CSV table of C-alpha atoms in Angstrom, one decimal:
chain,number,residue,atom,x,y,z
C,1,MET,CA,-42.9,-59.6,17.2
C,2,VAL,CA,-41.2,-62.9,18.3
C,3,THR,CA,-44.2,-64.6,17.4
C,4,GLU,CA,-44.5,-63.5,14.1
C,5,LYS,CA,-40.0,-64.2,13.8
C,6,ILE,CA,-41.0,-67.8,15.5
C,7,GLU,CA,-43.0,-68.8,12.4
C,8,LEU,CA,-40.8,-67.1,9.5
C,9,ILE,CA,-37.8,-69.2,11.5
C,10,LYS,CA,-40.5,-72.6,11.1
C,11,GLU,CA,-41.2,-71.6,7.4
C,12,ALA,CA,-37.1,-71.5,6.5
C,13,ILE,CA,-37.1,-74.7,8.4
C,14,LYS,CA,-39.4,-76.7,6.9
C,15,ALA,CA,-38.8,-75.2,3.1
C,16,ARG,CA,-35.3,-77.1,3.5
C,17,GLY,CA,-36.7,-80.6,3.7
C,18,SER,CA,-34.8,-82.1,6.4
C,19,ALA,CA,-32.0,-80.7,8.7
C,20,VAL,CA,-29.3,-81.7,11.5
C,21,VAL,CA,-29.6,-79.2,14.4
C,22,ALA,CA,-25.8,-78.4,15.8
C,23,PHE,CA,-27.1,-79.6,19.4
C,24,SER,CA,-25.4,-78.1,22.8
C,25,GLY,CA,-28.6,-78.3,25.4
C,26,GLY,CA,-28.0,-74.6,25.3
C,27,VAL,CA,-31.0,-72.2,25.6
C,28,ASP,CA,-30.2,-70.9,21.9
C,29,SER,CA,-29.7,-74.9,20.2
C,30,THR,CA,-32.4,-76.3,22.0
C,31,THR,CA,-34.7,-73.2,21.0
C,32,LEU,CA,-33.8,-74.1,17.4
C,33,ALA,CA,-33.9,-77.6,17.8
C,34,ALA,CA,-37.7,-77.3,19.0
C,35,LEU,CA,-38.7,-75.1,16.1
C,36,ALA,CA,-36.7,-77.6,13.4
C,37,PHE,CA,-38.7,-80.7,15.3
C,38,GLU,CA,-42.2,-78.7,15.0
C,39,ALA,CA,-41.7,-77.6,11.5
C,40,LEU,CA,-40.3,-80.9,10.2
C,41,GLY,CA,-40.5,-83.4,12.5
C,42,GLU,CA,-39.0,-86.9,12.0
C,43,LYS,CA,-36.6,-85.4,8.9
C,44,ALA,CA,-35.1,-83.1,11.8
C,45,VAL,CA,-32.7,-84.8,13.8
C,46,ALA,CA,-31.1,-83.2,16.7
C,47,VAL,CA,-26.8,-84.2,16.8
C,48,THR,CA,-23.9,-83.4,19.9
C,49,ILE,CA,-20.3,-83.2,19.6
C,50,ASP,CA,-19.3,-85.0,22.3
C,51,SER,CA,-15.3,-83.6,22.4
C,52,PRO,CA,-12.7,-83.2,25.6
C,53,LEU,CA,-14.4,-79.3,25.2
C,54,PHE,CA,-17.8,-80.3,25.9
C,55,PRO,CA,-18.1,-81.1,30.1
C,56,ARG,CA,-19.7,-84.7,31.1
C,57,ARG,CA,-22.5,-82.0,32.7
C,58,GLN,CA,-23.5,-80.8,29.5
C,59,LEU,CA,-23.5,-83.2,27.3
C,60,GLU,CA,-25.9,-85.5,30.6
C,61,THR,CA,-28.1,-82.1,29.9
C,62,ALA,CA,-28.2,-82.5,26.2
C,63,VAL,CA,-29.4,-85.5,26.0
C,64,LYS,CA,-32.4,-84.4,28.8
C,65,THR,CA,-33.6,-81.8,26.6
C,66,ALA,CA,-33.4,-83.7,23.5
C,67,CYS,CA,-35.8,-86.3,25.2
C,68,GLU,CA,-37.7,-83.2,26.1
C,69,ILE,CA,-37.8,-82.4,23.3
C,70,GLY,CA,-38.7,-85.1,21.2
C,71,ILE,CA,-36.1,-84.9,18.6
C,72,GLU,CA,-34.0,-87.8,17.6
C,73,HIS,CA,-30.7,-87.5,18.9
C,74,LYS,CA,-27.6,-88.4,18.1
C,75,ILE,CA,-24.2,-88.0,19.6
C,76,LEU,CA,-21.0,-88.1,17.4
C,77,THR,CA,-17.0,-87.9,19.3
C,78,PHE,CA,-14.3,-86.0,17.3
C,79,SER,CA,-11.7,-84.3,19.5
C,80,GLN,CA,-10.0,-80.8,18.3
C,81,LEU,CA,-7.0,-81.7,20.2
C,82,SER,CA,-5.9,-83.8,17.4
C,83,LEU,CA,-5.5,-80.7,15.5
C,84,SER,CA,-2.2,-78.7,16.6
C,85,TYR,CA,-3.3,-75.6,15.3
C,86,PHE,CA,-6.4,-75.5,17.7
C,87,SER,CA,-4.4,-76.9,20.9
C,88,ALA,CA,-2.0,-73.9,20.2
C,89,ASN,CA,-4.7,-72.2,20.6
C,90,THR,CA,-4.3,-69.2,18.7
C,91,LEU,CA,-6.3,-66.1,18.4
C,92,ASN,CA,-7.9,-68.0,15.5
C,93,ARG,CA,-8.9,-71.0,17.8
C,94,CYS,CA,-12.5,-70.8,17.5
C,95,TYR,CA,-12.5,-70.4,14.0
C,96,PHE,CA,-10.3,-74.0,13.5
C,97,CYS,CA,-12.8,-75.6,15.9
C,98,LYS,CA,-16.2,-74.2,14.3
C,99,LYS,CA,-15.3,-75.3,10.8
C,100,ALA,CA,-13.5,-79.0,12.2
C,101,LEU,CA,-17.4,-79.5,13.6
C,102,LEU,CA,-19.3,-78.0,11.2
C,103,GLU,CA,-17.4,-80.4,9.0
C,104,THR,CA,-18.0,-83.8,11.1
C,105,LEU,CA,-21.7,-82.3,11.0
C,106,LEU,CA,-22.5,-82.1,7.3
C,107,ASP,CA,-20.4,-85.5,6.5
C,108,PHE,CA,-22.9,-87.0,8.9
C,109,ALA,CA,-25.7,-84.9,7.3
C,110,GLU,CA,-24.3,-85.8,3.4
C,111,LYS,CA,-24.2,-89.8,4.6
C,112,ALA,CA,-27.9,-89.9,6.7
C,113,GLY,CA,-29.1,-87.8,4.1
C,114,TYR,CA,-30.3,-84.6,5.9
C,115,ASN,CA,-30.3,-81.6,3.2
C,116,VAL,CA,-29.1,-78.7,5.6
C,117,VAL,CA,-26.9,-77.9,8.7
C,118,LEU,CA,-28.8,-75.6,11.1
C,119,GLU,CA,-26.9,-73.9,13.9
C,120,GLY,CA,-28.1,-71.4,16.9
C,121,THR,CA,-25.6,-68.3,16.8
C,122,ASN,CA,-27.5,-65.2,17.4
C,123,SER,CA,-27.5,-61.7,16.5
C,124,SER,CA,-26.6,-60.7,20.0
C,125,GLU,CA,-23.3,-62.7,19.8
C,126,LEU,CA,-21.7,-60.4,17.4
C,127,GLN,CA,-22.4,-57.1,19.3
C,128,GLY,CA,-18.8,-56.0,19.8
C,129,GLU,CA,-17.4,-59.7,20.6
C,130,TYR,CA,-14.4,-61.5,18.8
C,131,ARG,CA,-16.5,-64.3,17.1
C,132,PRO,CA,-13.8,-65.6,14.2
C,133,GLY,CA,-15.9,-68.9,14.9
C,134,TYR,CA,-18.9,-67.7,12.8
C,135,ARG,CA,-16.4,-66.8,9.5
C,136,ALA,CA,-16.3,-70.9,9.8
C,137,VAL,CA,-20.3,-70.3,9.1
C,138,GLN,CA,-20.4,-68.0,6.8
C,139,GLU,CA,-17.4,-70.0,4.4
C,140,ALA,CA,-20.0,-73.2,5.0
C,141,GLY,CA,-22.3,-71.6,2.3
C,142,ASP,CA,-26.1,-72.4,1.8
C,143,LYS,CA,-25.2,-76.0,3.5
C,144,VAL,CA,-25.4,-74.5,6.7
C,145,PHE,CA,-28.6,-72.2,8.0
C,146,SER,CA,-28.2,-70.2,10.8
C,147,PRO,CA,-31.9,-68.9,10.9
C,148,PHE,CA,-31.3,-66.3,14.3
C,149,MET,CA,-28.8,-65.0,11.9
C,150,GLU,CA,-31.3,-64.6,9.2
C,151,PHE,CA,-34.3,-63.3,10.7
C,152,ASP,CA,-32.4,-60.8,13.6
C,153,VAL,CA,-33.0,-62.3,16.8
C,154,THR,CA,-31.3,-61.4,20.0
C,155,LYS,CA,-30.2,-64.0,22.7
C,156,GLU,CA,-33.4,-62.1,24.9
C,157,GLN,CA,-35.8,-62.7,22.2
C,158,ILE,CA,-34.4,-66.4,21.8
C,159,ARG,CA,-35.4,-66.9,25.9
C,160,GLU,CA,-38.4,-65.5,25.1
C,161,ILE,CA,-39.0,-68.1,22.4
C,162,ALA,CA,-38.1,-70.7,24.6
C,163,SER,CA,-40.3,-69.6,27.2
C,164,LYS,CA,-43.4,-69.7,25.0
C,165,LEU,CA,-42.6,-72.9,23.1
C,166,SER,CA,-42.2,-74.1,27.4
C,167,LEU,CA,-38.5,-75.1,27.0
C,168,SER,CA,-36.3,-75.9,30.4
C,169,ALA,CA,-34.0,-74.4,29.0
C,170,ALA,CA,-35.5,-70.9,28.7
C,171,SER,CA,-33.8,-69.7,32.2
C,172,ARG,CA,-30.3,-72.2,31.7
C,173,PRO,CA,-27.3,-69.9,32.2
C,174,SER,CA,-25.4,-69.9,29.0
C,175,ALA,CA,-22.4,-72.1,28.5
C,176,ALA,CA,-19.5,-72.0,26.5
C,177,CYS,CA,-17.1,-74.6,25.8
C,178,LEU,CA,-13.9,-75.2,28.1
C,179,ALA,CA,-11.5,-74.1,25.8
C,180,THR,CA,-12.8,-70.7,26.5
C,181,ARG,CA,-11.8,-71.1,30.0
C,182,PHE,CA,-7.6,-70.1,28.7
C,183,PRO,CA,-5.9,-67.0,27.2
C,184,TYR,CA,-4.2,-67.4,23.9
C,185,GLY,CA,-1.7,-68.5,23.9
C,186,GLN,CA,-1.7,-70.9,26.4
C,187,PRO,CA,-1.8,-74.5,25.5
C,188,ILE,CA,-4.8,-76.7,25.7
C,189,THR,CA,-4.3,-80.6,26.9
C,190,VAL,CA,-6.5,-83.0,28.6
C,191,GLU,CA,-5.2,-82.9,31.4
C,192,SER,CA,-5.9,-79.2,31.8
C,193,LEU,CA,-9.6,-79.3,30.3
C,194,GLN,CA,-9.8,-82.0,33.2
C,195,ARG,CA,-8.8,-80.0,36.1
C,196,ILE,CA,-11.4,-77.1,34.5
C,197,GLU,CA,-14.4,-79.1,34.4
C,198,ARG,CA,-13.4,-80.7,37.7
C,199,ALA,CA,-12.9,-77.0,39.4
C,200,GLU,CA,-16.3,-75.7,38.1
C,201,ASP,CA,-18.4,-79.1,38.7
C,202,PHE,CA,-17.0,-78.4,42.2
C,203,LEU,CA,-18.8,-74.9,42.1
C,204,TYR,CA,-22.1,-76.2,40.5
C,205,SER,CA,-22.3,-78.4,43.4
C,206,LEU,CA,-21.8,-75.4,46.1
C,207,GLY,CA,-24.7,-73.9,44.2
C,208,PHE,CA,-23.4,-71.4,42.1
C,209,SER,CA,-25.6,-70.3,39.1
C,210,GLN,CA,-23.1,-68.8,36.5
C,211,PHE,CA,-19.3,-68.5,36.8
C,212,ARG,CA,-15.9,-70.0,35.1
C,213,VAL,CA,-12.8,-70.9,36.4
C,214,ARG,CA,-10.1,-69.2,33.6
C,215,MET,CA,-7.0,-70.8,33.7
C,216,HIS,CA,-3.9,-69.1,34.0
C,217,GLU,CA,-1.3,-71.6,34.3
C,218,TYR,CA,-1.5,-72.1,38.1
C,219,LEU,CA,-3.7,-69.8,38.9
C,220,ALA,CA,-7.3,-69.7,38.7
C,221,ARG,CA,-9.4,-66.4,38.2
C,222,ILE,CA,-13.2,-67.3,39.2
C,223,GLU,CA,-16.0,-65.5,37.7
C,224,VAL,CA,-19.2,-65.4,39.2
C,225,ILE,CA,-22.0,-62.8,38.9
C,226,GLN,CA,-21.8,-60.0,41.5
C,227,GLU,CA,-24.9,-61.3,43.5
C,228,GLU,CA,-23.3,-64.3,44.6
C,229,PHE,CA,-19.3,-62.4,45.2
C,230,GLU,CA,-20.5,-63.4,49.5
C,231,ASP,CA,-21.2,-67.0,49.0
C,232,VAL,CA,-18.1,-67.0,47.1
C,233,LEU,CA,-16.5,-65.5,50.5
C,234,ARG,CA,-18.4,-67.1,52.8
C,235,LYS,CA,-17.1,-71.0,51.5
C,236,ARG,CA,-13.9,-69.7,50.3
C,237,GLU,CA,-11.7,-72.2,52.7
C,238,LYS,CA,-14.0,-75.2,50.9
C,239,ILE,CA,-13.0,-73.7,47.2
C,240,VAL,CA,-9.1,-73.0,47.9
C,241,ARG,CA,-9.1,-76.4,49.6
C,242,ARG,CA,-10.4,-78.0,46.4
C,243,LEU,CA,-9.0,-76.3,44.1
C,244,LYS,CA,-5.7,-76.1,45.2
C,245,SER,CA,-6.1,-79.8,45.1
C,246,LEU,CA,-6.2,-80.4,41.8
C,247,GLY,CA,-3.2,-78.9,41.2
C,248,PHE,CA,-3.6,-75.0,41.2
C,249,ASP,CA,-1.5,-72.4,43.4
C,250,TYR,CA,-3.7,-69.2,43.3
C,251,ILE,CA,-7.4,-68.8,43.9
C,252,THR,CA,-8.6,-65.4,43.0
C,253,LEU,CA,-11.8,-63.8,42.7
C,254,ASP,CA,-12.3,-61.6,39.4
C,255,LEU,CA,-13.7,-58.4,41.0
C,256,GLU,CA,-15.5,-57.4,37.3
C,257,GLY,CA,-17.5,-60.5,37.9
C,258,PHE,CA,-18.9,-63.6,35.4
C,259,ARG,CA,-18.8,-61.9,31.3
C,260,SER,CA,-18.4,-63.8,28.4
C,261,GLY,CA,-15.5,-63.4,26.6
C,262,SER,CA,-13.4,-61.6,29.5
C,263,MET,CA,-10.5,-63.9,28.3
C,264,ASP,CA,-11.0,-62.0,24.6
C,265,GLU,CA,-10.5,-58.7,26.5
C,266,PRO,CA,-7.0,-57.5,26.1
C,267,TYR,CA,-7.3,-58.7,22.1
C,268,ILE,CA,-10.7,-56.0,21.8
C,269,ARG,CA,-8.6,-53.5,23.7
C,270,GLU,CA,-5.2,-53.5,22.1
C,271,LYS,CA,-7.6,-53.2,18.6
C,272,GLU,CA,-9.5,-50.1,20.4
C,273,ILE,CA,-6.2,-48.8,21.0
C,274,ILE,CA,-4.9,-49.0,17.5
C,275,ARG,CA,-8.2,-48.0,16.4
C,276,HIS,CA,-7.7,-44.3,18.0
């Protein structure tokens, strides 16, 4: 089934003639970029948006991954913090962000002569999670194409495709922009983004594989996979010392462990209560 979907995706991309791939270096965009490069060759370009929400470590990974694929790679600079309706951090934050990013990519595509923007939303992402950002994709119409949605490709299948293509991203942990570390309503600033990035860089240096540092004003809520709970406790003194030096007053370990979209949970719970 995966082999069949690979061919369907490549055919659909080839039919577009030329394409800009929204590229973060994560497994979804890497797999999409590799397929686009196979289908279009030099008529495909991977474009990464460098912003305060995009960690330096991820930018370095994106550059290396584009080289691995062989696709041309461009980096555009853009700051969502210049948008007042984004930095206010409302429930629609992801919609405003995605819309602005797509407009940036579409403007680049038009000026550079590319026919379409490819983006990597997959069918697993819309199962139960709050995804206002995808509305911006839908509003863009034919100018933006989401092959993984078009052919119902799940996250698991994307990793399988990446493995078939021998991409290093196949086993890469899921990443998300730094804005997801803040509860809705808490303003997002350059300083707070830098604090989160430094905290997560430190956890990365300690060997943790999949984690987030969620910022509740001056409290840091650490999410790691449950298999690494004991490692957090063994290294707690180092972690507490470093995070307090960054300006956090309290350091906590989330007993539910790492999960994507944890900042959406109160909102989803509220919707469930209203529904029932």
